[in-house]
Amino acid sequence: MNSRDDEVTILAIESSCDETAAAVVKNGREVCSNVISSQIALHTLYGGVVPEIASRKHIEKINQVVKEALVQADCTLSQMDAVAVTCGPGLVGALLVGVSMAKALSFAADIPLIGVHHIEGHISANYIENKDLEPPFLCLVVSGGHTHLVRVCDYGEYEILGRTRDDAAGEAFDKVARAIGLGYPGGPKIDKVSREGNPDAIHFPRAKVDEADLDFSFSGLKSAVLNYLNDCHMKEIPICQADVAASFQKAVIDVLVEHSMTAVQRYGAKRFAIAGGVASNTGLRAALAAACEERGVRFYHPSPILCTDNAAMIGAAAYYEYRRGVRHGYDLNAIPNLRLGERV
Ligand code: KG4
Ligand code: ZN
């Protein structure tokens, strides 16, 4: 161990989608640096993430981002106790850039290599600003690629209570935003425009999955919005962008809150957390905060910068993996469809 005996300092890398990120995290909860180079402006030109462009951009940025993370933390590579990296799920070419970089750094500095599950990272973002938060708790993970209702039984131990059967919540936000002319990335734009709209102006469906009441389905909602837009177009009725955005957002929030509270009640949870890009949605945060307060449940949420993709959350998750003795070899691979709880 390179830092003080009771301290574990980890250099963490994240490159699973469109952010090239590196961070230095101490003992899983103290962020010494958190550098994020976003490719959003580049992908906006194409209306969504182009995997090949994402990989190329990661290659261009990764050295600079890692160096910057060490500089901002006032550290050198030799002071790190381990290097951690997102190894899945995500875009395979994008993941490979981070995994290769982490392997090279681990070899050069002769420090352990730890592969981290991206969703485990999102959940662990909650540990950073809530020093008192410890498992067990329930967590709603809502990102561009995932919608999971998870029981965090212990550090690194998860039980998936519900998942989406089709589109992820963030994916639905992005597709609806494109359809109403808001562009990419849709989530933050719908969030903003919704504040000027009437959430009860249009009734969009709240889908239920009959045989699994904690599962989600958002593709029907997305189609309902598209049908509404086509109908207005054919009848030459003007579309109020803010009302469509607000009504769509309310439909998503209602389902997320209802399922979350069903799980809270079923499992007698006293703590409830949210994670992932959509967790920065102001309407969702307010609705969950109110629902949790009503039931005497403590509500946890990361700051918006720790909700969307970043490497500090990977450093937080890696610390508990490190403590469990997890070490990976140089055969660590990028696994695009890695499942939560699946060990590599
Ligand atoms: O967690 P994340 O950065 O990447 C994935 O792992 O997928 O999540 C990105 C997703 C995008 O779909 C984006 O539109 C959505 O999170 N998002 C939001 C908000 N900010 C980001 N969705 C709703 N409201 C927001 N404020
Ligand atoms: Zn993510």
Coordinates of N, CA, C and O in Angstrom, one line a residue, residues 172-173 175-182 189-191 193-204 206 221-222 224-230 232 237-252:
A172 N -36.1 6.8 -23.3 CA -37.5 7.4 -23.6 C -37.4 8.9 -23.6 O -38.0 9.6 -24.5
F173 N -36.7 9.5 -22.6 CA -36.6 11.0 -22.6 C -35.9 11.4 -23.9 O -36.3 12.4 -24.5
K175 N -35.7 10.0 -26.9 CA -36.5 9.8 -28.1 C -37.6 10.8 -28.2 O -37.9 11.3 -29.2
V176 N -38.3 11.0 -27.0 CA -39.4 12.0 -27.0 C -38.9 13.4 -27.3 O -39.5 14.2 -28.1
A177 N -37.7 13.7 -26.7 CA -37.2 15.0 -26.9 C -36.9 15.3 -28.4 O -37.2 16.3 -29.0
R178 N -36.4 14.2 -29.1 CA -36.1 14.3 -30.5 C -37.4 14.6 -31.3 O -37.5 15.4 -32.2
A179 N -38.4 13.8 -30.9 CA -39.7 13.9 -31.6 C -40.4 15.3 -31.5 O -41.0 15.7 -32.4
I180 N -40.1 15.9 -30.3 CA -40.8 17.2 -30.2 C -39.8 18.4 -30.5 O -40.1 19.6 -30.2
G181 N -38.7 18.0 -31.1 CA -37.8 19.0 -31.6 C -36.8 19.7 -30.6 O -36.4 20.8 -30.8
L182 N -36.6 18.9 -29.5 CA -35.7 19.5 -28.5 C -34.2 19.1 -28.7 O -33.3 19.7 -28.1
K189 N -33.2 18.7 -21.4 CA -34.0 19.6 -22.1 C -35.5 19.5 -21.7 O -36.2 20.5 -21.5
I190 N -36.0 18.2 -21.7 CA -37.4 18.0 -21.3 C -37.6 18.5 -19.8 O -38.6 19.1 -19.5
D191 N -36.6 18.2 -19.0 CA -36.7 18.7 -17.6 C -36.9 20.2 -17.5 O -37.8 20.7 -16.8
V193 N -37.9 22.4 -20.1 CA -39.1 22.9 -20.8 C -40.3 22.5 -20.0 O -41.3 23.2 -20.0
S194 N -40.3 21.4 -19.3 CA -41.5 20.9 -18.5 C -41.9 21.9 -17.5 O -43.1 22.0 -17.1
R195 N -41.0 22.7 -17.0 CA -41.3 23.6 -15.9 C -42.3 24.7 -16.4 O -43.0 25.3 -15.6
E196 N -42.3 24.9 -17.7 CA -43.3 25.9 -18.3 C -44.6 25.2 -18.8 O -45.5 25.9 -19.3
G197 N -44.7 23.9 -18.7 CA -45.8 23.2 -19.3 C -46.8 22.7 -18.2 O -46.5 22.8 -17.0
N198 N -48.0 22.2 -18.7 CA -49.0 21.7 -17.8 C -48.9 20.2 -17.8 O -49.2 19.5 -18.8
P199 N -48.5 19.5 -16.7 CA -48.3 18.1 -16.7 C -49.6 17.3 -16.8 O -49.6 16.1 -17.1
D200 N -50.8 18.0 -16.7 CA -52.0 17.3 -16.8 C -52.7 17.6 -18.2 O -53.9 17.3 -18.4
A201 N -52.0 18.3 -19.1 CA -52.6 18.7 -20.3 C -53.0 17.5 -21.2 O -54.0 17.5 -21.8
I202 N -52.1 16.5 -21.3 CA -52.4 15.3 -22.1 C -52.2 14.1 -21.2 O -51.2 14.0 -20.5
H203 N -53.2 13.2 -21.3 CA -53.0 11.9 -20.5 C -52.3 10.9 -21.3 O -52.8 10.3 -22.2
F204 N -51.0 10.6 -21.0 CA -50.3 9.5 -21.6 C -50.3 8.3 -20.7 O -50.5 8.4 -19.5
R206 N -49.7 4.9 -18.4 CA -48.7 4.4 -17.4 C -48.7 2.9 -17.5 O -49.7 2.3 -17.1
L221 N -45.3 4.2 -23.9 CA -45.4 5.6 -23.6 C -44.8 6.5 -24.8 O -45.4 7.4 -25.3
K222 N -43.7 6.0 -25.2 CA -43.0 6.7 -26.3 C -43.9 6.7 -27.6 O -44.1 7.7 -28.2
A224 N -47.1 6.4 -27.7 CA -48.3 7.2 -27.4 C -48.0 8.7 -27.7 O -48.8 9.4 -28.3
V225 N -46.8 9.1 -27.3 CA -46.4 10.5 -27.6 C -46.3 10.7 -29.1 O -46.8 11.7 -29.7
L226 N -45.7 9.7 -29.8 CA -45.5 9.9 -31.3 C -46.9 9.9 -32.0 O -47.1 10.7 -32.9
N227 N -47.8 9.0 -31.5 CA -49.2 9.0 -32.1 C -49.9 10.3 -31.8 O -50.5 10.9 -32.7
Y228 N -49.7 10.9 -30.6 CA -50.3 12.2 -30.3 C -49.8 13.3 -31.3 O -50.6 14.1 -31.8
L229 N -48.5 13.3 -31.5 CA -47.9 14.3 -32.4 C -48.4 14.1 -33.8 O -48.7 15.1 -34.5
N230 N -48.5 12.9 -34.3 CA -49.0 12.6 -35.6 C -50.4 13.0 -35.8 O -50.8 13.6 -36.8
C232 N -52.0 15.3 -34.0 CA -52.1 16.8 -34.1 C -51.7 17.3 -35.4 O -52.3 18.2 -36.0
I237 N -53.6 20.7 -35.6 CA -53.7 21.3 -34.3 C -52.3 21.7 -33.8 O -51.4 20.9 -33.9
P238 N -52.1 22.9 -33.4 CA -50.8 23.3 -33.0 C -50.3 22.5 -31.7 O -51.1 22.2 -30.9
I239 N -49.0 22.2 -31.7 CA -48.5 21.4 -30.6 C -47.8 22.3 -29.6 O -47.0 23.2 -30.0
C240 N -48.2 22.1 -28.3 CA -47.5 22.9 -27.3 C -46.4 22.1 -26.7 O -46.6 21.1 -26.0
Q241 N -45.1 22.4 -27.1 CA -44.0 21.6 -26.7 C -43.8 21.4 -25.2 O -43.6 20.3 -24.7
A242 N -44.1 22.5 -24.5 CA -44.0 22.4 -23.0 C -45.0 21.5 -22.4 O -44.7 20.8 -21.4
D243 N -46.2 21.5 -22.9 CA -47.3 20.6 -22.4 C -47.0 19.2 -22.7 O -47.2 18.3 -21.8
V244 N -46.5 18.9 -23.9 CA -46.1 17.5 -24.2 C -45.0 17.0 -23.3 O -45.0 15.9 -22.7
A245 N -44.0 17.9 -23.2 CA -42.8 17.5 -22.3 C -43.3 17.3 -20.9 O -42.9 16.2 -20.3
A246 N -44.1 18.2 -20.4 CA -44.5 18.1 -18.9 C -45.4 16.8 -18.7 O -45.2 16.1 -17.7
S247 N -46.3 16.6 -19.7 CA -47.2 15.4 -19.6 C -46.4 14.1 -19.7 O -46.7 13.2 -19.0
F248 N -45.5 14.1 -20.6 CA -44.6 12.9 -20.8 C -43.8 12.6 -19.5 O -43.8 11.5 -19.0
Q249 N -43.2 13.7 -19.0 CA -42.3 13.6 -17.8 C -43.1 13.1 -16.6 O -42.7 12.2 -15.9
K250 N -44.3 13.6 -16.5 CA -45.2 13.2 -15.4 C -45.5 11.7 -15.5 O -45.5 11.0 -14.5
A251 N -45.8 11.2 -16.7 CA -46.1 9.8 -16.9 C -44.9 8.9 -16.5 O -45.1 7.9 -15.8
V252 N -43.7 9.3 -16.8 CA -42.5 8.6 -16.4 C -42.4 8.6 -14.9 O -42.2 7.6 -14.3

